[in-house]
Coordinates of C-alpha atoms and ligand atoms in Angstrom, one line a residue:
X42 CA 4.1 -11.4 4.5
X43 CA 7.0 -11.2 2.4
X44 CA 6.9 -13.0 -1.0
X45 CA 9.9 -13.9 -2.8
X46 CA 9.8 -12.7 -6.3
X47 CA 13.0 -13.3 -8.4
X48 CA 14.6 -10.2 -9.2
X49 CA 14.2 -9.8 -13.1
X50 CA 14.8 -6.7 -15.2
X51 CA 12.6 -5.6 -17.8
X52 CA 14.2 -5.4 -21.4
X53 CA 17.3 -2.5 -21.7
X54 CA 16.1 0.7 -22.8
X55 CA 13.3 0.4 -21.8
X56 CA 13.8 3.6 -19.5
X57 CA 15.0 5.4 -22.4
X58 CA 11.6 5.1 -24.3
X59 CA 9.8 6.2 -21.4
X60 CA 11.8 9.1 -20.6
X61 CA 11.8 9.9 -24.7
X62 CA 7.8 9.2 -24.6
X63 CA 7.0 11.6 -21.7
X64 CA 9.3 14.4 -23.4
X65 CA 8.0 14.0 -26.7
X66 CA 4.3 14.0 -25.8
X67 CA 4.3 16.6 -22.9
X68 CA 4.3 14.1 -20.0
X69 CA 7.3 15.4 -18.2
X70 CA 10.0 17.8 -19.3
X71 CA 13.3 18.2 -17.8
X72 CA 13.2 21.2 -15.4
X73 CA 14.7 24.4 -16.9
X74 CA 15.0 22.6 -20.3
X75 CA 16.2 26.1 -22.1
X76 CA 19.0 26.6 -19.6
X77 CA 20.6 23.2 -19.8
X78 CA 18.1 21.7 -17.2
X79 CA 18.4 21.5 -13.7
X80 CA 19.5 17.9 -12.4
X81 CA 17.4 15.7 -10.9
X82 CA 14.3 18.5 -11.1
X83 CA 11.4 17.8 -13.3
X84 CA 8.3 19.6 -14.5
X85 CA 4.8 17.9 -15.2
X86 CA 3.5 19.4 -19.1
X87 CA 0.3 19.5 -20.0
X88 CA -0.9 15.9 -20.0
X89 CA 1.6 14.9 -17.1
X90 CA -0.1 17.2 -14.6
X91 CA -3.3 15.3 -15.4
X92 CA -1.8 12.3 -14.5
X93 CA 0.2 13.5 -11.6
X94 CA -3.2 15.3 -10.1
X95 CA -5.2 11.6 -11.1
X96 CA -2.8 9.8 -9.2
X97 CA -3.4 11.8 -6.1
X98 CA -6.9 12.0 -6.9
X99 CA -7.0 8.0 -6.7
X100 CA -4.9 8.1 -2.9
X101 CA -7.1 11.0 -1.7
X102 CA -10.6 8.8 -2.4
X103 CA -9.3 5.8 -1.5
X104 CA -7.7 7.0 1.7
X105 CA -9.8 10.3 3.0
X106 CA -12.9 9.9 1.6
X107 CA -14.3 6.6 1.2
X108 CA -13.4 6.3 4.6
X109 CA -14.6 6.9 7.9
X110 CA -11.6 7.2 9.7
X111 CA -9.5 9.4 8.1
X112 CA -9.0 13.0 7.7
X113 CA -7.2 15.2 5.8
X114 CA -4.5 18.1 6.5
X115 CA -2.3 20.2 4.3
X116 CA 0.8 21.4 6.3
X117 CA 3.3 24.3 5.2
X118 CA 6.5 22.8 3.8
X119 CA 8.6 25.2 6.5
X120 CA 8.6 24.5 9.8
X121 CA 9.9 25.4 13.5
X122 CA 13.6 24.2 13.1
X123 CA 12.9 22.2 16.9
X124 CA 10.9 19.8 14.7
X125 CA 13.4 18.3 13.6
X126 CA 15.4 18.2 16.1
X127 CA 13.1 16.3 18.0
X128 CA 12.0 14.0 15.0
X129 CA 15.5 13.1 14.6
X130 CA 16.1 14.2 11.1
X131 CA 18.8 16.8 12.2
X132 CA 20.9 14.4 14.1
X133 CA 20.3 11.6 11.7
X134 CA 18.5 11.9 8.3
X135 CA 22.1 11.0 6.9
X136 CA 23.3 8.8 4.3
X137 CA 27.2 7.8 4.2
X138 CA 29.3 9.7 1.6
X139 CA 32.4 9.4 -0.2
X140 CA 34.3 11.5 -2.5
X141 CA 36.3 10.6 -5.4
X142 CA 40.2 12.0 -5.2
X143 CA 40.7 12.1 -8.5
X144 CA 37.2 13.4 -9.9
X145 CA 35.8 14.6 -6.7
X146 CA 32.4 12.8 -7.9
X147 CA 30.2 12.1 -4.7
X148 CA 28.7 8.9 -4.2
X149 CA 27.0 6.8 -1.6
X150 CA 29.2 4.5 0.0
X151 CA 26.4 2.0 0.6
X152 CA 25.1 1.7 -2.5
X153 CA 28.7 1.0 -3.9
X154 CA 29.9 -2.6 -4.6
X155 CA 33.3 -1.4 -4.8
X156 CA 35.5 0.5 -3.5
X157 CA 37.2 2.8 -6.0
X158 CA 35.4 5.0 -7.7
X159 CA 32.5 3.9 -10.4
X160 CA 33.2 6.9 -12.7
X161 CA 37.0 7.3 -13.0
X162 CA 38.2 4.1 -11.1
X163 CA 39.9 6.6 -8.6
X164 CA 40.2 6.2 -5.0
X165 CA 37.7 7.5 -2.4
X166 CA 37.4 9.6 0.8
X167 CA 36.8 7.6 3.7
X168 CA 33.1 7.5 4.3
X169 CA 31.4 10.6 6.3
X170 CA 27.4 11.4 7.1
X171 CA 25.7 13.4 4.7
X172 CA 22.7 15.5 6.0
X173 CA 20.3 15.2 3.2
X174 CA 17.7 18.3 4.6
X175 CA 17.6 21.4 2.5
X176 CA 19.0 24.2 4.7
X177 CA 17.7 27.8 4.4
X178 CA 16.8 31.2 5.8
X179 CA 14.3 32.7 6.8
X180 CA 13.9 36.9 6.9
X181 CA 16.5 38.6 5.7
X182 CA 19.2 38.0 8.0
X183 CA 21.6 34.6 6.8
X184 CA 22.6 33.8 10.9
X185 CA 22.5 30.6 12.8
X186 CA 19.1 31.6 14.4
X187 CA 17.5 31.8 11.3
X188 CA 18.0 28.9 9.8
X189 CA 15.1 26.9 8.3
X190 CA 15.0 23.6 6.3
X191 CA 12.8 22.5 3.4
X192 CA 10.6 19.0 4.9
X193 CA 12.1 15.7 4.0
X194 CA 8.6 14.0 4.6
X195 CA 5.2 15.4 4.8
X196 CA 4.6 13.1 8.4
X197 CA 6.4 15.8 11.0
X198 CA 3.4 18.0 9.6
X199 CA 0.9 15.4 10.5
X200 CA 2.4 15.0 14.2
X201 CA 2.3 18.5 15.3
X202 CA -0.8 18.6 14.4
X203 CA -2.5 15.5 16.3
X204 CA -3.4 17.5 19.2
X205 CA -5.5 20.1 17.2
X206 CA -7.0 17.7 14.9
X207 CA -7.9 15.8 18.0
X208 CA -9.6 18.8 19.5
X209 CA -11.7 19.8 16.5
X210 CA -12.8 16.8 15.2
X211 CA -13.2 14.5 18.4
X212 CA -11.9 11.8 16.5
X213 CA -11.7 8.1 18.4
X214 CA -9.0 5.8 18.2
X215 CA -7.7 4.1 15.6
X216 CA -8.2 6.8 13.3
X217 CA -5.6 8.8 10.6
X218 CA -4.7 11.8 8.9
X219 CA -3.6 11.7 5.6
X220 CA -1.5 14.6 3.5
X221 CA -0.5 14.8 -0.1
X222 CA 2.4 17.4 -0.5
X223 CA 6.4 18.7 -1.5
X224 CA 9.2 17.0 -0.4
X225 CA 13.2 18.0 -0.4
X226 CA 16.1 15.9 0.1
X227 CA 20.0 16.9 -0.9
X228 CA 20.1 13.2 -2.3
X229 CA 23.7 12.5 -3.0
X230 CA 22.9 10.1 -6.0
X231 CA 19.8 11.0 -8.2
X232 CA 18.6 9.4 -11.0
X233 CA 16.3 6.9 -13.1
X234 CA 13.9 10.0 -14.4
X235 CA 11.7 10.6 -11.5
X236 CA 12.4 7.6 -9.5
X237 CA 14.8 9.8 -7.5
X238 CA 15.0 13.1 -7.1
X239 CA 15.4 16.1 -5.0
X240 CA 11.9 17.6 -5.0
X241 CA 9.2 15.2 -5.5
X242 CA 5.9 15.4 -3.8
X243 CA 4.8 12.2 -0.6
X244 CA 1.3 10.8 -0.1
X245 CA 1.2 9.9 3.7
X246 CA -0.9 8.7 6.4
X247 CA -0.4 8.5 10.0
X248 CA -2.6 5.6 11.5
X249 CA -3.4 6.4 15.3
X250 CA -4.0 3.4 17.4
X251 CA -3.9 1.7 21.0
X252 CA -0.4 0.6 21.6
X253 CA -0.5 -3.2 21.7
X254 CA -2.9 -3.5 18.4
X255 CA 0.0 -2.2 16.4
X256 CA 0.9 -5.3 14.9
X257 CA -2.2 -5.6 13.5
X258 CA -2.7 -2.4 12.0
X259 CA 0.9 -2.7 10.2
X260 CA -0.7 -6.0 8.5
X261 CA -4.0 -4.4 7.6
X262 CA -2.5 -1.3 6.0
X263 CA -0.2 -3.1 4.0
X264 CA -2.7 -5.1 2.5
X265 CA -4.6 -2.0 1.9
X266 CA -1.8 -0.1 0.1
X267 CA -1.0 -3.4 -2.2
X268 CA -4.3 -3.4 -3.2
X269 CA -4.4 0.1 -4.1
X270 CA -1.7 -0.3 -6.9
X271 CA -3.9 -3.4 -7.7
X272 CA -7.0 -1.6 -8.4
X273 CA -5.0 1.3 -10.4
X274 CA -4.2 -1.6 -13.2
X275 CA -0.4 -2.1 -11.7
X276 CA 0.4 -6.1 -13.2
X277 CA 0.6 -8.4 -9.7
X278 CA 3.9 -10.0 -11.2
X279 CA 5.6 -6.5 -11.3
X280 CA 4.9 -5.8 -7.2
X281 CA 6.2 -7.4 -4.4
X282 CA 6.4 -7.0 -0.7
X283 CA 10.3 -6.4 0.8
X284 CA 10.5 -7.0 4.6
X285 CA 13.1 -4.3 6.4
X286 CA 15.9 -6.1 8.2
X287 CA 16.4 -5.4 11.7
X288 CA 20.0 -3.1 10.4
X289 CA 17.7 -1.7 8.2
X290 CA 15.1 -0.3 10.1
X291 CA 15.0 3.4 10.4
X292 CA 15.6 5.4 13.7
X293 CA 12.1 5.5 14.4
X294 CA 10.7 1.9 13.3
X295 CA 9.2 -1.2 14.8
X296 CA 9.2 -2.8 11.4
X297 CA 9.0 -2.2 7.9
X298 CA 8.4 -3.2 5.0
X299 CA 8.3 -1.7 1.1
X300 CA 6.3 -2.4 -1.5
X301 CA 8.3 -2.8 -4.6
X302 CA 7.6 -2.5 -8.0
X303 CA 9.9 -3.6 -10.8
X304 CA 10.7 -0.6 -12.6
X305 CA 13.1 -0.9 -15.7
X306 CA 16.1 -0.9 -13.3
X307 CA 15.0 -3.2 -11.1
X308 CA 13.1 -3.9 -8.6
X309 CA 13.2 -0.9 -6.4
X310 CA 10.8 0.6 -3.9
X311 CA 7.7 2.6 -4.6
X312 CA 5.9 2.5 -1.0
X313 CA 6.8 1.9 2.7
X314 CA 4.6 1.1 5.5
X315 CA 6.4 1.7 8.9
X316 CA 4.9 0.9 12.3
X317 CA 6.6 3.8 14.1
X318 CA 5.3 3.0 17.4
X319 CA 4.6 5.9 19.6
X320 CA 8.2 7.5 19.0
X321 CA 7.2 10.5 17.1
X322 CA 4.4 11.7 19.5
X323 CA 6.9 11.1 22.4
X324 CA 10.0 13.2 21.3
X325 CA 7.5 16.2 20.2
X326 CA 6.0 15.8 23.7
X327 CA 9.2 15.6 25.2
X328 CA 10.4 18.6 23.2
X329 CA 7.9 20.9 23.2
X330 CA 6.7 20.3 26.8
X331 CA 2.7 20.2 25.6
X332 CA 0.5 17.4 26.4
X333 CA 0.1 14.9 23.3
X334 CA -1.5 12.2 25.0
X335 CA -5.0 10.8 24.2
X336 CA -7.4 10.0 26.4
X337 CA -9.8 6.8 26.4
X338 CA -13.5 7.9 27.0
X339 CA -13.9 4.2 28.2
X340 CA -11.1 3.3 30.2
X341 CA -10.3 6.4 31.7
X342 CA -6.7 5.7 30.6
X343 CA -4.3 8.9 29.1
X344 CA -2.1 7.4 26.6
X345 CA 0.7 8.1 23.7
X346 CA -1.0 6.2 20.5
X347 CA 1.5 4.1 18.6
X348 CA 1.4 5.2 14.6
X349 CA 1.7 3.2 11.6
X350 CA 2.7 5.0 8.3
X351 CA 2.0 4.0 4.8
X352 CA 4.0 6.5 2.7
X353 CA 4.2 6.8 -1.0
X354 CA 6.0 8.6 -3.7
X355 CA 3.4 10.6 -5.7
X356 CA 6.4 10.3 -8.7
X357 CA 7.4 7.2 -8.3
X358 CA 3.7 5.8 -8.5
X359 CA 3.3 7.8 -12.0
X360 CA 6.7 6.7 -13.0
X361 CA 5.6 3.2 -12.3
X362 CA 1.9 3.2 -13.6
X363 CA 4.0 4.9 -17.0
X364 CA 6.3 1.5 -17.0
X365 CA 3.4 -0.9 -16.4
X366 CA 0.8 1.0 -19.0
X367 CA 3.6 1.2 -21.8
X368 CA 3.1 -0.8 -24.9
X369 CA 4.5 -1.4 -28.4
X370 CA 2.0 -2.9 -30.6
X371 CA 0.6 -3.9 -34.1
X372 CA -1.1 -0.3 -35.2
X373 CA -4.5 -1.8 -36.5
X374 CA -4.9 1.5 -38.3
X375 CA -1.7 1.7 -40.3
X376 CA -2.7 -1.3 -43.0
X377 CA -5.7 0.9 -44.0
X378 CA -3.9 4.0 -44.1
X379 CA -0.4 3.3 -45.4
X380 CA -0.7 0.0 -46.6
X381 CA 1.5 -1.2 -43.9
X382 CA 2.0 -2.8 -40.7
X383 CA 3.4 0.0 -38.0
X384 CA 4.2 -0.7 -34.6
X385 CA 2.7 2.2 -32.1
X386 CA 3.3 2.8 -28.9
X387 CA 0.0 2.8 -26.8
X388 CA 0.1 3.9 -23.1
X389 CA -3.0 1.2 -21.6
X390 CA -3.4 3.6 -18.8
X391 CA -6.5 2.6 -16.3
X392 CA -9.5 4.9 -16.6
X393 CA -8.9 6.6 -13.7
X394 CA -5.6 7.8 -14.2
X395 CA -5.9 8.4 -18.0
X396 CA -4.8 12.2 -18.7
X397 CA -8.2 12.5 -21.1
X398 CA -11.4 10.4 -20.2
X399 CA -12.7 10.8 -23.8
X400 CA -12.6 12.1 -26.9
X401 CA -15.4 14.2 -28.6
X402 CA -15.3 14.1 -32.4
X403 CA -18.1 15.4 -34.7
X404 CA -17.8 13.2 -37.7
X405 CA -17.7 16.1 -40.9
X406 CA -17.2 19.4 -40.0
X407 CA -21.0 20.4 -41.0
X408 CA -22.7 23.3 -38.7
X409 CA -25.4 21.2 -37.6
X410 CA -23.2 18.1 -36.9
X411 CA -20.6 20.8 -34.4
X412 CA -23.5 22.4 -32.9
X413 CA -24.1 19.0 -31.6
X414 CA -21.1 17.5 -31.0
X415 CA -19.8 21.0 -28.8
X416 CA -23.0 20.0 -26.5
X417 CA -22.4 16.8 -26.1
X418 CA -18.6 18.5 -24.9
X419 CA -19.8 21.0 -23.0
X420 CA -21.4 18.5 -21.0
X421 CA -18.8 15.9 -20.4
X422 CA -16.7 18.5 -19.4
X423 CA -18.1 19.3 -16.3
X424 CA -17.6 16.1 -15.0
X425 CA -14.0 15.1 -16.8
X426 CA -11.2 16.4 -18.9
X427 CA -12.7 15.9 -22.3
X428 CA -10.8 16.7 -25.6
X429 CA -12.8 18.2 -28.9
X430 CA -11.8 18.2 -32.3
X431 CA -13.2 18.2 -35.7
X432 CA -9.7 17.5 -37.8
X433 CA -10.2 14.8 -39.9
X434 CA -7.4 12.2 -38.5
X435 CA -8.6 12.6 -34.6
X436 CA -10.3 8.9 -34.6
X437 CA -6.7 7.7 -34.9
X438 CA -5.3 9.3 -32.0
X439 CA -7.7 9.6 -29.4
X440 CA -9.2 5.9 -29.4
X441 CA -12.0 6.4 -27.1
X442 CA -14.0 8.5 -28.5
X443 CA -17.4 10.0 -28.9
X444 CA -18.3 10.1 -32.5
X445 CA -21.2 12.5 -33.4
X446 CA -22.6 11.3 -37.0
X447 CA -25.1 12.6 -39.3
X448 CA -27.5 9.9 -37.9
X449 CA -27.2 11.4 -34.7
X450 CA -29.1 14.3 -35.8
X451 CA -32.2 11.9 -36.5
X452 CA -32.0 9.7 -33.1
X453 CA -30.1 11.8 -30.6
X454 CA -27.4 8.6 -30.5
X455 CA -23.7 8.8 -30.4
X456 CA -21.1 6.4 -31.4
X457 CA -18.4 5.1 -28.6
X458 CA -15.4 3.3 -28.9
X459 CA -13.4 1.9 -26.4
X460 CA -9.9 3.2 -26.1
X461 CA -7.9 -1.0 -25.8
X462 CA -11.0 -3.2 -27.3
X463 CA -11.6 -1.2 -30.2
X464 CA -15.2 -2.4 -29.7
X465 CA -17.9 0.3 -30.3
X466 CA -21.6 0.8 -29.5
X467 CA -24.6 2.9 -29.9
X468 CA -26.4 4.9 -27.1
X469 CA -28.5 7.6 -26.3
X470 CA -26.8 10.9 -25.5
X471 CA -29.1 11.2 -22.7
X472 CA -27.3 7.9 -21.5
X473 CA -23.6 9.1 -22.2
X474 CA -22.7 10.4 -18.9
X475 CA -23.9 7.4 -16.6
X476 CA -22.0 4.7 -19.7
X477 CA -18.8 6.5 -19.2
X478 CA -18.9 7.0 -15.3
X479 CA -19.6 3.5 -15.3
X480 CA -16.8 2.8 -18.0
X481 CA -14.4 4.9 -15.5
X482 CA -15.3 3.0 -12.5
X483 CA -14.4 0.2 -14.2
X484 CA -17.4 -1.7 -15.7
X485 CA -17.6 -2.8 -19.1
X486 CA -19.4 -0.9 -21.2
X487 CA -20.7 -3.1 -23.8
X488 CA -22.2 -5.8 -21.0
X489 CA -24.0 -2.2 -19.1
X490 CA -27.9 -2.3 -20.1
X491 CA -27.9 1.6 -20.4
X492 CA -32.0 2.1 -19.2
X493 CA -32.0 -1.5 -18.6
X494 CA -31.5 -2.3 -22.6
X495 CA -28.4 -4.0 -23.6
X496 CA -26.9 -2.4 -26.1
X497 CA -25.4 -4.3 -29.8
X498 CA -22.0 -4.4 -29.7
X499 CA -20.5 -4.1 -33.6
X500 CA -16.8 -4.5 -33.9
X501 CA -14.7 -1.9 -36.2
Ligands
ATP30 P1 14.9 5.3 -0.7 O1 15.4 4.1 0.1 O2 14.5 4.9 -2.1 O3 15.8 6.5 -0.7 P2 13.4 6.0 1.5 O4 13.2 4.7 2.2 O5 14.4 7.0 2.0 O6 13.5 5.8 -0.1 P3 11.0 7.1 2.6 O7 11.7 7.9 3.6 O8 10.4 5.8 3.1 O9 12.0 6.7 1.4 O10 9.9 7.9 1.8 C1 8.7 7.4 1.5 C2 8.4 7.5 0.0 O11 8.8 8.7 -0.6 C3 9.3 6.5 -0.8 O12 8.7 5.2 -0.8 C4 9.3 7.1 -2.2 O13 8.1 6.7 -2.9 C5 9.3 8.6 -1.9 N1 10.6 9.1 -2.0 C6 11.6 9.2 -1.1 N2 12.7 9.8 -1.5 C7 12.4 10.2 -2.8 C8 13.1 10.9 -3.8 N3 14.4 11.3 -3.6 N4 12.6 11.0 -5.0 C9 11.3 10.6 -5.3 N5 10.5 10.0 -4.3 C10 11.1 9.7 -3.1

């Protein structure tokens, strides 16, 4: 299924107005900011946790509950140190490092193309394994047998737990359980904003199935996850599929492959989908001496289900929907204003994903024309995060908006303006909450006959 997509990077600096457009708006600040900022740590502001919590809105329906077999699970981020023993992570969740002699900078070996180092030019270490789990302790007592380590993936949560999700929900085969939450890894090199850090936050999925109808599966599920970036708005041309060599492949994998998205830097991966076979059921088995097998109702057979895995990066998917929404463009609004053309930066996010849904704007700020316009808010807001404001220059920020008028007084109508076509139209307020559900599901507005009556479309 791998496509061959020329690798192409998007224009330089690119990055940098991201990272500046995120800071400046309250999308993401650097963590600790007033203290010089923590490396590699990030905090979400005000309108990046509403894109953050979209995002994993968007997984969470598509995954858990639009589906029939799927559940959910949220598993503590410590966990009994033999977990990862037997998952393999303490022996060999390792990445090869070297040190610089000269600036004792650390740096991948792998990722190096040559072999001095790329700072100073000064010669390196010879290579050594680097254990990338956060080590700590737990109680009050900093010994050996205390020792506990911060998750490097969500999944080991979802395996310990087949057996009692098994047990409670009398699940069949093929069935999964999906998990949105923290993960920590001592990266050696971060970088590229969020792309990679040392706390970020996995969406994962463990498919259950009969060993043999693996293969399958792993075909289906990547299909399924492509499409998922498909349907957020994510441009075709900037995703691709990467097959996982057979050197490549992980401890634990049958195959592999990542979903890539060209980021600024490249195209680099956002999502992989790993048919694990049934190795992570056998070593917890093995390990904890408890019974994970299933057992077929039908055939009578006991059996250790093979798994496969689609598992995302919550950041990286909003550090690539940012990339693919960002736009510099003619500012249709600057002519009247200033009296000349402005370029603005517009963020085309897709309706589901977009921080605010709409924009409620009472057109003077007359009594009778707020009264009505902080209805028409209070109601919106129980469904969506809606914004209200009666300043004068609002229209020009927030461009889809609800605009209460004088006129509305008279027929109970409001004005609505779509956010990327500029177009406007004229319903009900009865009819507002149905047209911008269906607006967020991603219907057109101006073609939906609100109580089967289609609506005049008039252009600003
Ligand atoms: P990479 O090769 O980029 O280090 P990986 O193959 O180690 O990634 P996985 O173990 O497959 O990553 O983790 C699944 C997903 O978790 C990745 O596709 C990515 O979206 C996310 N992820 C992994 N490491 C990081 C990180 N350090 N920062 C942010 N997201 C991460």
């Amino acid at each position: 299924m791998t496509e061959q997509t020329p690798a192409k990077v998007l224009p330089e600096g690119r990055m940098e107005k991201i990272v500046s457009l995120c800071r400046r708006r309250g999308f993401i600040f650097p963590s600790s900011e007033i203290y010089g900022g923590l490396s590699s740590c990030w905090d979400y502001g005000p309108l990046g946790v509403e894109l953050k919590r979209n995002v994993k809105e968007a997984w969470w329906q598509a995954m858990v509950r639009e589906r029939d077999d799927m559940v959910g699970l949220d598993t503590s981020i410590l966990m009994h140190p033999q977990v990862w023993a037997a998952s393999g992570h303490l022996a060999g969740f390792t990445d090869p490092l070297v040190e610089c002699k000269n600036c004792h900078l650390r740096w991948r070996s792998d990722e190096l193309k040559e072999d001095r180092c790329p700072s100073c030019g000064g010669e390196l270490t010879e290579s050594r394994q680097f254990n990338l789990m956060f080590k700590t302790f737990m109680g009050p007592v900093e010994e050996d047998a205390s020792v506990v380590y911060l998750r490097p993936e969500t999944a080991q949560g979802i395996f310990v737990n087949f057996q009692n999700v098994l047990n409670t929900t009398r699940k069949k085969l093929p069935f999964g359980i999906a998990q949105i939450g923290k993960a920590f890894r001592n990266e050696i090199t971060t970088g590229n904003f969020i792309f990679r850090s040392r706390e970020f936050e996995q969406m994962e999925m463990e498919f259950f199935v009969k060993p043999g109808t693996d293969g399958e599966w792993f075909k289906y599920w990547l299909e399924q996850r492509l499409n998922w970036y498909l349907k957020l708005g994510i441009k075709k041309e900037h995703l691709h599929l990467r097959e996982h060599t057979q050197k490549e492949l992980a401890h634990y994998a049958r195959s592999c492959s990542d979903i890539e998205y060209l980021f600024p830097m490249g195209w680099a991966e956002l999502e992989g989908v790993a048919n694990r076979g049934d190795f992570d059921l056998t070593q917890h088995a093995k390990s904890s001496g408890k019974g994970l097998e299933y057992f077929d109702d039908e055939t009578k057979e006991h059996f250790l289900p093979c798994v496969i895995e689609p598992s995302a990066g919550v950041d990286r998917s909003v550090l690539a929907v940012l990339c693919d929404a960002y736009a510099e463009e003619p500012d249709p609004s600057a002519p009247l204003r200033t009296g000349k053309e402005e370029i603005r930066v517009v963020l085309h996010l897709h309706p589901a994903l977009a921080p605010f849904k709409v924009a409620v704007l009472p057109l003077s700020r007359r009594e009778n024309l707020v009264k009505v316009a902080k209805e028409v808010y209070t109601d919106l807001r129980q469904g969506w995060m809606v914004s209200y404001d009666d300043a004068q220059s609002i229209g020009r920020r927030y461009r889809r908006c609800v605009t209460v008028d004088f006129q509305s007084l008279e027929d109970k109508q409001v004005t609505v303006r779509d956010r990327d076509s500029m177009n406007q139209i004229r319903i009900p307020i009865a009819e507002l909450k149905n047209t911008l559900a269906a607006k967020l599901a991603g219907e057109d507005i101006l073609v939906l006959p609100p109580g089967g009556k289609v609506w005049k479309e008039e252009r600003t």
